[in-house]
Coordinates of C-alpha atoms in Angstrom, one line a residue:
Chain A
M1 CA -125.5 -164.4 219.5
K2 CA -125.7 -160.8 218.5
R3 CA -129.3 -161.3 217.6
G4 CA -130.0 -162.4 221.1
V5 CA -128.3 -159.5 222.7
I6 CA -129.4 -156.6 220.5
V7 CA -131.6 -157.2 217.5
E8 CA -133.9 -159.7 219.3
N9 CA -133.1 -158.7 222.8
P10 CA -135.8 -160.4 224.8
V11 CA -136.4 -157.5 227.1
L12 CA -135.8 -154.4 225.0
R13 CA -137.0 -155.6 221.6
L14 CA -139.5 -158.4 222.3
V15 CA -140.7 -156.8 225.6
L16 CA -140.8 -160.1 227.4
G17 CA -140.0 -160.6 231.1
T18 CA -140.6 -157.0 232.0
C19 CA -141.8 -157.8 235.6
P20 CA -138.4 -158.9 236.9
T21 CA -136.7 -156.3 234.7
L22 CA -138.5 -153.5 236.5
A23 CA -138.5 -155.1 240.0
V24 CA -135.0 -156.3 240.6
T25 CA -132.9 -153.7 238.8
T26 CA -132.7 -151.1 241.6
V27 CA -129.2 -152.5 242.3
A28 CA -126.7 -153.7 239.7
S29 CA -125.6 -156.8 241.6
N30 CA -129.3 -158.0 241.9
A31 CA -129.6 -157.5 238.2
I32 CA -126.6 -159.7 237.4
G33 CA -127.8 -162.4 239.9
M34 CA -131.3 -162.4 238.3
G35 CA -129.8 -162.5 234.8
I36 CA -127.5 -165.4 235.5
A37 CA -130.2 -167.4 237.3
A38 CA -132.6 -166.9 234.4
T39 CA -129.9 -167.8 231.9
L40 CA -129.1 -171.1 233.6
V41 CA -132.8 -172.0 233.7
L42 CA -133.2 -171.0 230.1
I43 CA -130.2 -173.0 228.8
C44 CA -131.3 -176.2 230.7
S45 CA -135.0 -176.0 230.0
N46 CA -134.3 -175.2 226.3
T47 CA -132.1 -178.3 226.0
V48 CA -134.4 -180.7 227.8
I49 CA -137.5 -179.4 226.0
S50 CA -135.7 -179.8 222.7
L51 CA -134.7 -183.3 223.6
L52 CA -138.3 -184.2 224.6
R53 CA -139.9 -182.4 221.7
S54 CA -141.0 -185.5 219.9
I55 CA -142.4 -187.1 223.1
I56 CA -144.4 -184.2 224.4
P57 CA -148.0 -184.3 223.0
D58 CA -149.0 -181.1 221.3
K59 CA -152.1 -180.6 223.3
V60 CA -150.5 -180.5 226.7
R61 CA -147.2 -179.0 225.7
I62 CA -147.5 -175.8 227.9
P63 CA -148.0 -177.7 231.2
A64 CA -145.2 -180.0 230.2
Y65 CA -142.9 -177.1 229.5
I66 CA -143.8 -175.4 232.7
T67 CA -143.1 -178.6 234.7
V68 CA -139.6 -178.8 233.1
I69 CA -139.0 -175.1 233.7
A70 CA -140.3 -175.4 237.3
G71 CA -137.9 -178.3 238.0
F72 CA -134.9 -176.2 236.9
V73 CA -136.1 -173.1 238.7
S74 CA -136.3 -175.2 241.9
I75 CA -132.7 -176.4 241.4
V76 CA -131.4 -172.9 240.8
Q77 CA -133.3 -171.6 243.7
M78 CA -131.8 -174.2 246.0
L79 CA -128.3 -173.5 244.6
V80 CA -128.7 -169.7 245.2
K81 CA -130.1 -170.3 248.7
A82 CA -127.1 -172.5 249.5
F83 CA -124.3 -170.5 248.0
A84 CA -125.6 -166.9 247.9
P85 CA -128.1 -166.4 250.6
A86 CA -127.8 -162.6 250.4
L87 CA -128.8 -162.7 246.8
D88 CA -131.7 -164.9 247.6
E89 CA -132.8 -162.5 250.2
S90 CA -132.7 -159.5 247.9
L91 CA -134.3 -161.2 245.0
G92 CA -137.1 -162.5 247.2
I93 CA -140.2 -163.7 245.4
Y94 CA -138.7 -162.9 242.0
L95 CA -136.4 -165.9 242.1
P96 CA -139.1 -168.6 242.2
L97 CA -141.1 -166.4 239.8
I98 CA -138.6 -167.2 237.0
V99 CA -141.0 -170.1 236.4
V100 CA -143.5 -167.8 234.8
N101 CA -140.9 -165.6 233.1
C102 CA -142.3 -165.1 229.6
I103 CA -138.8 -165.3 228.0
I104 CA -138.3 -168.9 229.1
L105 CA -141.7 -170.2 228.2
G106 CA -141.6 -168.1 225.0
R107 CA -138.3 -169.6 223.8
A108 CA -139.5 -173.1 224.7
E109 CA -142.5 -172.6 222.6
M110 CA -140.9 -170.6 219.7
Y111 CA -137.5 -172.2 219.4
A112 CA -136.7 -175.2 221.5
S113 CA -139.8 -177.2 220.5
K114 CA -138.7 -176.9 216.8
H115 CA -134.9 -177.1 216.9
A116 CA -132.1 -179.6 217.9
P117 CA -130.8 -179.6 221.5
A118 CA -127.4 -178.0 220.7
L119 CA -129.0 -175.1 218.8
S120 CA -131.6 -174.7 221.5
A121 CA -129.0 -174.5 224.2
L122 CA -127.2 -171.9 222.2
D123 CA -130.4 -169.9 221.8
G124 CA -130.9 -170.1 225.5
L125 CA -127.4 -168.8 226.1
A126 CA -127.9 -165.9 223.6
M127 CA -131.3 -165.0 225.0
G128 CA -130.1 -165.3 228.5
S129 CA -127.1 -163.0 227.9
G130 CA -129.5 -160.5 226.2
F131 CA -131.6 -160.6 229.3
T132 CA -128.6 -160.3 231.6
A133 CA -127.2 -157.4 229.5
A134 CA -130.5 -155.5 229.6
L135 CA -130.9 -156.0 233.3
L136 CA -127.3 -155.0 234.0
C137 CA -127.7 -151.8 232.0
M138 CA -130.8 -150.9 233.9
G139 CA -129.3 -151.9 237.2
I140 CA -126.1 -149.8 236.7
I141 CA -128.1 -146.7 235.6
R142 CA -130.7 -147.0 238.4
E143 CA -128.2 -147.8 241.1
A144 CA -125.8 -145.0 240.1
L145 CA -128.5 -142.4 239.9
G146 CA -130.9 -143.6 242.5
E147 CA -128.6 -144.8 245.2
G148 CA -125.4 -143.1 244.4
T149 CA -123.5 -146.4 244.4
L150 CA -122.2 -148.9 241.9
F151 CA -122.1 -152.5 243.0
G152 CA -122.2 -151.2 246.5
V153 CA -119.2 -148.8 246.0
K154 CA -120.1 -145.2 246.7
L155 CA -119.8 -142.7 243.9
P156 CA -118.2 -139.5 245.0
L157 CA -120.5 -137.2 243.0
L158 CA -123.9 -138.5 244.1
S159 CA -123.6 -139.0 247.8
E160 CA -124.1 -137.0 251.0
G161 CA -120.8 -135.0 250.8
G162 CA -120.8 -134.7 247.0
M163 CA -122.5 -132.4 244.5
M164 CA -126.0 -133.5 245.3
Q165 CA -128.0 -136.3 246.8
P166 CA -128.8 -139.4 244.8
I167 CA -132.0 -139.0 242.7
L168 CA -134.4 -141.2 244.5
F169 CA -136.7 -141.1 241.5
F170 CA -134.6 -143.7 239.7
S171 CA -134.9 -146.3 242.6
L172 CA -138.7 -146.1 242.5
A173 CA -141.1 -147.6 240.1
P174 CA -141.5 -144.5 237.8
G175 CA -137.8 -144.3 237.4
G176 CA -137.7 -148.0 236.5
F177 CA -140.2 -147.4 233.7
F178 CA -138.4 -144.3 232.6
V179 CA -135.0 -146.0 232.3
F180 CA -136.7 -149.0 230.6
G181 CA -138.2 -146.8 228.0
M182 CA -134.9 -145.0 227.3
L183 CA -133.1 -148.3 226.9
M184 CA -135.8 -149.6 224.6
A185 CA -135.3 -146.4 222.5
A186 CA -131.6 -147.0 222.4
A187 CA -132.0 -150.7 221.4
N188 CA -134.4 -149.7 218.7
R189 CA -131.9 -147.2 217.4
L190 CA -129.0 -149.7 217.5
S191 CA -131.0 -152.4 215.6
R192 CA -132.9 -150.1 213.3
K193 CA -132.9 -150.9 209.7
K194 CA -132.9 -148.2 207.1
E195 CA -136.7 -147.9 206.9
L196 CA -138.3 -145.1 208.8
P197 CA -141.6 -145.5 210.6
V198 CA -144.5 -144.8 208.4
R199 CA -145.8 -141.3 208.6
N200 CA -149.4 -141.4 209.4
G201 CA -150.6 -137.9 210.2
C202 CA -152.7 -137.9 213.3
G203 CA -152.7 -141.7 213.4
D204 CA -149.1 -141.5 214.6
C205 CA -150.1 -139.7 217.8
P206 CA -150.3 -142.0 220.8
A207 CA -153.5 -140.2 221.9
A208 CA -155.1 -140.7 218.4
A209 CA -157.7 -143.2 219.7
T210 CA -159.0 -140.8 222.3
C211 CA -158.1 -137.5 220.6
S212 CA -161.1 -135.4 219.6
L213 CA -159.2 -133.8 216.7
S214 CA -158.2 -137.1 215.1
G215 CA -161.7 -138.5 215.7
H216 CA -162.9 -137.7 212.2
A217 CA -159.7 -138.3 210.3
V218 CA -159.0 -141.8 211.6
T219 CA -162.4 -143.2 212.2
G220 CA -162.3 -146.9 211.2
H221 CA -158.6 -146.8 211.1
S222 CA -157.4 -150.1 212.3
A223 CA -154.5 -152.4 211.7
S224 CA -156.2 -154.1 208.8
N225 CA -156.6 -151.0 206.7
H226 CA -153.3 -149.5 207.8
G227 CA -152.2 -149.1 204.2
A228 CA -155.4 -147.2 203.2
A229 CA -155.1 -144.9 206.1
E230 CA -151.5 -144.3 205.3
Q231 CA -152.4 -143.2 201.8
G232 CA -155.3 -141.2 203.0
G233 CA -153.0 -139.6 205.5
R234 CA -154.5 -136.4 206.7
N235 CA -157.9 -136.3 205.0
V236 CA -159.4 -133.8 207.5
Chain B
M1 CA -156.3 -101.2 200.9
E2 CA -155.2 -98.4 198.5
N3 CA -151.5 -99.1 199.0
Q4 CA -149.8 -98.7 195.6
N5 CA -146.8 -100.7 196.6
L6 CA -148.7 -103.9 196.9
P7 CA -148.7 -106.2 193.9
K8 CA -152.0 -106.0 192.0
L9 CA -153.0 -109.5 192.8
S10 CA -151.6 -111.5 195.6
V11 CA -152.8 -115.1 195.9
S12 CA -152.4 -116.9 199.2
S13 CA -154.4 -119.4 201.2
S14 CA -156.6 -118.4 204.0
P15 CA -156.6 -116.9 206.7
H16 CA -156.1 -113.5 205.1
A17 CA -156.6 -111.5 208.2
H18 CA -154.7 -112.1 211.3
C19 CA -155.6 -110.7 214.7
G20 CA -151.9 -110.5 215.6
E21 CA -152.1 -113.0 218.4
S22 CA -149.4 -115.6 218.5
T23 CA -148.0 -118.1 221.0
A24 CA -145.2 -115.6 221.8
I25 CA -147.7 -112.8 222.6
I26 CA -149.8 -115.1 224.8
M27 CA -146.7 -116.4 226.6
Q28 CA -145.6 -112.8 227.1
D29 CA -148.9 -112.0 228.7
V30 CA -148.6 -115.0 231.0
L31 CA -145.1 -113.8 232.0
I32 CA -146.5 -110.3 232.7
A33 CA -149.2 -111.9 234.8
L34 CA -146.6 -113.7 236.8
V35 CA -144.6 -110.6 237.6
P36 CA -146.5 -109.5 240.7
A37 CA -146.1 -112.9 242.3
A38 CA -142.4 -113.0 241.3
L39 CA -141.9 -109.5 242.9
M40 CA -143.5 -110.7 246.1
A41 CA -141.4 -113.8 246.1
A42 CA -138.3 -111.6 245.8
V43 CA -139.5 -109.4 248.7
Y44 CA -140.4 -112.2 251.0
F45 CA -137.6 -114.7 250.3
G46 CA -134.8 -112.4 249.0
W47 CA -131.9 -113.2 246.7
R48 CA -132.4 -116.9 247.0
A49 CA -135.8 -116.6 245.3
V50 CA -134.4 -114.3 242.6
L51 CA -131.5 -116.7 242.0
L52 CA -133.9 -119.7 241.8
M53 CA -136.2 -117.9 239.3
L54 CA -133.4 -116.8 237.1
L55 CA -131.7 -120.2 237.2
C56 CA -135.0 -122.0 236.3
I57 CA -135.7 -119.6 233.4
G58 CA -132.2 -119.8 232.1
S59 CA -131.9 -123.5 232.2
C60 CA -135.4 -124.1 230.8
V61 CA -134.6 -121.8 227.8
L62 CA -131.2 -123.3 227.3
T63 CA -132.6 -126.9 227.5
E64 CA -135.3 -126.0 225.0
Y65 CA -132.7 -124.5 222.6
V66 CA -130.4 -127.5 222.9
C67 CA -133.2 -130.0 222.5
R68 CA -134.6 -128.4 219.3
R69 CA -131.0 -128.3 217.9
V70 CA -130.3 -131.9 218.7
M71 CA -133.7 -133.0 217.3
K72 CA -133.2 -130.9 214.2
R73 CA -136.6 -129.4 214.6
P74 CA -137.6 -125.7 214.1
Q75 CA -136.4 -123.5 216.9
T76 CA -139.1 -122.6 219.4
V77 CA -137.1 -120.7 222.0
G78 CA -138.6 -117.5 220.7
D79 CA -142.1 -118.3 221.8
F80 CA -141.3 -117.7 225.5
S81 CA -143.1 -121.0 226.5
A82 CA -139.9 -122.3 228.1
A83 CA -139.5 -119.1 230.1
V84 CA -143.0 -119.5 231.4
T85 CA -142.3 -123.1 232.4
G86 CA -139.1 -121.9 234.2
V87 CA -141.0 -119.3 236.2
L88 CA -143.8 -121.7 237.1
L89 CA -141.3 -124.3 238.2
A90 CA -139.4 -121.8 240.4
F91 CA -142.7 -120.8 241.9
N92 CA -143.2 -124.4 243.0
L93 CA -139.9 -124.8 244.8
P94 CA -139.1 -124.0 248.4
P95 CA -137.0 -120.9 248.7
T96 CA -133.9 -122.5 250.3
L97 CA -133.6 -125.3 247.7
N98 CA -130.1 -126.0 246.5
P99 CA -129.9 -124.4 243.0
I100 CA -128.5 -127.6 241.5
Y101 CA -131.9 -129.3 242.1
A102 CA -133.7 -126.4 240.4
V103 CA -131.5 -126.8 237.3
L104 CA -132.1 -130.6 237.3
G105 CA -135.8 -130.0 237.6
S106 CA -135.8 -127.5 234.7
V107 CA -133.9 -129.9 232.5
F108 CA -136.4 -132.7 233.4
A109 CA -139.3 -130.4 232.7
I110 CA -138.2 -129.3 229.2
A111 CA -136.2 -132.3 227.9
V112 CA -138.2 -135.2 229.3
V113 CA -141.8 -133.9 229.7
K114 CA -142.0 -131.4 226.9
Q115 CA -139.5 -132.1 224.1
M116 CA -139.5 -135.9 224.2
F117 CA -143.2 -135.7 223.4
G118 CA -142.7 -133.3 220.6
G119 CA -142.3 -129.8 222.1
I120 CA -144.9 -127.1 222.7
G121 CA -148.5 -128.3 222.3
M122 CA -147.5 -132.0 222.6
N123 CA -146.7 -132.4 226.2
F124 CA -149.3 -134.6 228.0
V125 CA -148.9 -133.1 231.4
N126 CA -147.8 -129.6 232.6
P127 CA -143.9 -129.7 232.4
A128 CA -143.4 -127.5 235.5
L129 CA -145.7 -129.6 237.6
A130 CA -144.2 -132.9 236.4
A131 CA -140.7 -131.5 237.3
R132 CA -142.0 -130.5 240.7
I133 CA -143.3 -134.0 241.4
F134 CA -140.0 -135.5 240.0
L135 CA -138.1 -133.3 242.5
L136 CA -140.6 -134.1 245.3
I137 CA -140.2 -137.8 244.8
S138 CA -136.4 -137.7 244.4
F139 CA -135.5 -135.3 247.2
P140 CA -138.4 -135.3 249.7
S141 CA -136.4 -133.7 252.5
H142 CA -135.1 -130.9 250.4
M143 CA -138.4 -130.2 248.8
S144 CA -140.3 -129.8 252.1
R145 CA -137.9 -127.5 254.0
W146 CA -139.8 -124.3 254.4
S147 CA -138.5 -121.0 255.8
I148 CA -140.3 -118.0 257.1
P149 CA -140.6 -114.8 255.0
F150 CA -137.8 -112.2 255.4
F151 CA -135.4 -114.8 256.8
Y152 CA -132.7 -113.2 254.7
L153 CA -132.9 -110.0 256.8
S154 CA -131.6 -111.7 259.9
A155 CA -128.0 -111.0 260.8
N156 CA -126.3 -114.2 259.7
A157 CA -128.8 -115.2 257.0
D158 CA -126.9 -118.0 255.5
T159 CA -126.7 -120.2 258.6
D160 CA -129.7 -118.9 260.4
I161 CA -132.6 -119.9 258.1
V162 CA -135.5 -120.4 260.4
S163 CA -137.6 -123.2 259.2
T164 CA -141.3 -123.3 259.6
A165 CA -144.2 -125.3 258.5
T166 CA -146.7 -124.4 255.8
P167 CA -150.2 -123.4 256.9
L168 CA -151.5 -126.7 255.7
A169 CA -149.0 -128.7 257.6
Q170 CA -149.8 -126.6 260.6
A171 CA -153.4 -127.3 260.2
A172 CA -152.7 -131.1 259.8
A173 CA -150.7 -131.0 263.0
G174 CA -153.5 -129.2 264.8
S175 CA -151.4 -126.2 265.8
G176 CA -152.4 -122.6 265.1
R177 CA -152.4 -121.0 261.7
P178 CA -151.6 -117.5 260.4
S179 CA -154.3 -114.9 260.3
Y180 CA -156.4 -114.4 257.1
T181 CA -154.5 -111.2 256.3
D182 CA -151.2 -113.0 256.6
L183 CA -152.5 -115.8 254.4
F184 CA -153.9 -113.3 251.8
I185 CA -150.7 -111.3 251.4
G186 CA -148.5 -114.3 251.8
L187 CA -146.7 -113.8 255.1
H188 CA -146.2 -117.5 255.8
G189 CA -144.0 -120.4 254.8
G190 CA -144.4 -122.1 251.4
C191 CA -143.2 -122.4 247.9
L192 CA -141.7 -119.3 246.2
G193 CA -144.7 -118.2 244.2
E194 CA -147.6 -119.7 246.0
T195 CA -147.7 -117.7 249.2
C196 CA -149.0 -114.3 248.1
T197 CA -152.6 -114.9 247.1
L198 CA -153.1 -111.2 246.4
A199 CA -150.3 -111.1 243.7
L200 CA -151.6 -114.3 242.1
L201 CA -155.1 -112.9 242.0
I202 CA -153.8 -109.7 240.3
G203 CA -152.0 -111.9 237.7
G204 CA -155.2 -113.9 237.2
M205 CA -157.3 -110.8 236.7
Y206 CA -154.9 -109.6 234.0
L207 CA -155.1 -113.0 232.2
L208 CA -158.9 -112.9 232.4
L209 CA -159.0 -109.3 231.1
R210 CA -156.6 -110.1 228.2
R211 CA -158.7 -113.2 227.5
I212 CA -155.7 -115.4 227.8
I213 CA -157.6 -117.7 230.1
T214 CA -161.3 -118.3 230.6
P215 CA -162.8 -118.3 234.1
E216 CA -164.3 -121.8 234.0
V217 CA -161.3 -123.8 235.2
P218 CA -160.1 -121.6 238.0
L219 CA -163.7 -121.0 239.3
C220 CA -164.6 -124.6 239.3
F221 CA -161.3 -125.6 240.8
L222 CA -161.5 -123.1 243.6
G223 CA -165.3 -123.6 244.1
T224 CA -164.9 -127.3 244.5
V225 CA -162.1 -126.9 247.0
A226 CA -164.2 -124.5 249.0
L227 CA -167.3 -126.6 248.9
T228 CA -165.5 -129.8 249.8
A229 CA -163.8 -128.1 252.7
L230 CA -167.2 -126.9 253.9
A231 CA -168.7 -130.3 253.5
A232 CA -165.8 -131.8 255.5
G233 CA -166.4 -129.3 258.3
Q234 CA -163.2 -127.4 257.7
N235 CA -162.6 -123.7 257.1
P236 CA -162.9 -123.2 253.3
L237 CA -161.1 -119.8 253.4
V238 CA -158.0 -121.4 254.9
H239 CA -158.0 -124.1 252.2
L240 CA -158.4 -121.5 249.5
L241 CA -155.7 -119.2 250.8
S242 CA -153.0 -121.7 251.7
G243 CA -151.0 -124.1 249.7
G244 CA -150.7 -124.0 246.0
V245 CA -154.4 -123.9 245.1
M246 CA -154.4 -120.3 243.8
L247 CA -151.2 -120.7 241.8
G248 CA -152.4 -124.1 240.4
A249 CA -155.9 -122.9 239.6
I250 CA -154.9 -119.7 237.9
F251 CA -151.6 -120.5 236.2
M252 CA -151.1 -124.3 236.0
A253 CA -154.4 -125.9 235.4
T254 CA -155.3 -123.4 232.6
D255 CA -152.3 -124.5 230.4
Y256 CA -153.7 -124.7 226.9
T257 CA -152.0 -127.9 226.0
T258 CA -153.2 -130.0 228.9
C259 CA -156.7 -128.7 229.7
P260 CA -159.9 -129.4 227.7
V261 CA -161.1 -127.1 225.0
N262 CA -164.9 -127.1 225.5
R263 CA -166.7 -125.3 228.3
A264 CA -168.3 -128.6 229.6
G265 CA -164.9 -130.2 229.5
K266 CA -163.3 -127.3 231.4
I267 CA -165.9 -127.5 234.1
F268 CA -165.5 -131.2 234.5
Y269 CA -161.7 -130.7 234.6
G270 CA -161.8 -128.0 237.2
V271 CA -164.1 -129.9 239.5
G272 CA -161.9 -133.0 239.1
C273 CA -158.8 -130.9 240.1
G274 CA -160.6 -129.6 243.1
L275 CA -161.9 -133.0 244.3
I276 CA -158.5 -134.7 243.9
T277 CA -156.8 -131.8 245.7
M278 CA -159.2 -132.0 248.6
T279 CA -159.1 -135.8 248.7
I280 CA -155.3 -135.7 249.1
R281 CA -155.4 -132.8 251.6
L282 CA -158.1 -134.5 253.8
F283 CA -157.1 -138.2 253.5
G284 CA -153.7 -138.4 252.0
S285 CA -150.3 -138.6 253.8
L286 CA -149.1 -135.4 252.0
P287 CA -150.3 -132.0 253.3
E288 CA -150.7 -130.7 249.8
G289 CA -152.1 -132.3 246.7
V290 CA -152.6 -129.6 244.1
S291 CA -149.7 -130.7 241.8
Y292 CA -150.8 -134.3 241.8
A293 CA -154.4 -133.3 241.2
I294 CA -153.6 -131.2 238.2
V295 CA -151.2 -133.8 236.7
L296 CA -153.8 -136.5 237.1
M297 CA -156.5 -134.4 235.4
N298 CA -154.0 -133.5 232.7
I299 CA -153.7 -137.2 231.9
L300 CA -157.5 -137.5 231.8
T301 CA -157.9 -134.5 229.5
P302 CA -157.9 -136.5 226.2
H303 CA -160.7 -138.6 227.6
I304 CA -162.6 -135.6 228.8
E305 CA -162.2 -134.1 225.3
T306 CA -163.7 -137.2 223.7
L307 CA -166.7 -137.2 226.1
T308 CA -167.4 -133.5 225.5
Q309 CA -166.8 -133.4 221.8
S310 CA -169.0 -130.8 220.1
S311 CA -170.3 -131.6 216.6
P312 CA -169.4 -129.0 214.0
F313 CA -172.1 -126.7 212.9
G314 CA -174.2 -128.3 210.1
S315 CA -172.7 -131.7 210.5
E316 CA -174.8 -134.8 210.6
V317 CA -175.7 -136.1 214.0
R318 CA -173.3 -138.8 215.0
N319 CA -174.6 -142.3 214.9
S320 CA -174.6 -144.3 218.1
G321 CA -171.3 -146.1 218.8
K322 CA -169.3 -143.4 217.0

C-alpha cells in the first residue's frame, strides 16, 4: 500500500496518467472526483483481467484489456452522470478518457495479467489511492494559490479583500506543470534511497545534448556506455 | 617583479595574470549603466518607483542569500547579479503596482528561475523577464494599469492616479500618440524603466564603451524591429521609441547566460528577438511582445550555439554528422 502511494506513486514516480493530472487539478474537488472514478475503474478492471488472464490470448491482450476497461469506464461514467452531474460537467471529456489512462492499462499489463485476483484488486486500490493522493495534492495547491479557495470555500488571505489577488498562474497550464514538477521532486525526496545521483560532469546538465561546451566531452555518450562516461567524467 | 617579499618560487596553475575583471565588476558596471534610467523613473513616477526598485533589489538579494544558504552552496550575493535582476524586474513593472506583487515576482525570479537551475550562469531564461511574464499571467489587470508621468505631483496623489494607455496600446486603438520628443525623453505611460529612451541609450553607450556588451544583439534586435515596422507600413521610429524594445535590446537580451557566444549566433539571436517582437505587436492580442520574444530566444539559445559552433584553432575539421 505504501508502495502505491509514495515509492511507486503512479503519477509522481512512474509518470503515468499525466494528462488528467494536469488537466483536472485546477480545483481540489475535481481532483478527488477524478481520483475516485479512476480508482474504481482500476480495481474492477484489475480484478476482471486477473480472472480472465488464462483465457485472454497473448496476441490480442491489449484490445481485450481495453474492452474490459472501457466497459467499466462506461459504468462509472453513467454512475457519475446519474449521481453527480456537476462533477460530470466539470470533468468533461476527461471522464470517458479514463479508458486510455496509462495507469490502468499499465497495471493491467504489468500486474493484473500475472497475479491472482485478490492481489490485483489490492494493487488497483493502492495505485488508485496513489493517483488520488497525487491529484488531491495538486488540486489543493493549485486551487488555493490559483483561485484563492479550498473546496469552494474562500481563503481570507488570497481573495479580493485580502492581502493580494489569487495567483492566476497556478490555475493555468504552466502553473500545473510547475506544481507537478515540485511534487515530483518532493516524492523523489521522500522515497529516495541512500544513493546519490551519479555525478557526471557536463553530462548531468539537461542541456548537455545541445550545449556547445559539452559537445566534445560527451560525444558518443549514450546510455549504453554510461559507466565509461562516468569514469571519464570531465575529460575536456 | 623585483619584490623581495615574494617567495623565491611560487608554483600555481595558470592563468598567472588576471585582468581584474570579475562577475562582480561586470555587474557593478551594469548597475551603473542602469542608474540614468532609474533616476528618470524616480523623476517621472515619484516615490512609488523608488519604493518598487528598492523592494525588488532587496527581495532579490535576500532571496539569493537564503537560497544559497538552504542549498548549502557557495554564497553568491556578493557578485551583484541578484541586484541587477532586481533593478531590471522593477524596470518592467507598472509604477502603481502593489508592492507585494513586486516582492512575489522577485522571489520567483531568483528562487525559481535562477537558483533552482543552479544559480548564476545556469538559468535558462532571463530571471527578471520570466518574473515579469509570471506576474503578467497571474495579475493581468494589475500589470497593465499605466499612469501618466508626474502623477504624484497632483494634489491628492494617492487617490487621483490618472491612468493612461501606453503608446503602443494607443497606436493599436488608433488614437493619437505622443510626439517623438515625448517618446524619446519618456514623457508617456509605461513600465518604470522603459519610458525614457534617452537614459537607456546613455546606459547602453556606457556598457558598449566598457565592453560589457557587444553591439551585435542590440543592433540586430532594433534593426529588425525597424525594418519589420517599415515593411508592415508602420512608423519604425514609434516602434523603436515606445514599449520595452530599448530596455530589452540593451539590458535584457544581452544577458551573458542566455544569449549566444559567437558573433553569428548573436546576430541570429538579435534578429529572432526583433521578428518575434514585431510579430506579437502586429498580429498578437497583446500590445507588447518584447519580453516574450526575448524569453523565447533565450530558450533557443543552446540550439543557436550548436548551429554556430566555431572549431578551435588548429583542430581537425569535424566529420559530417558530428
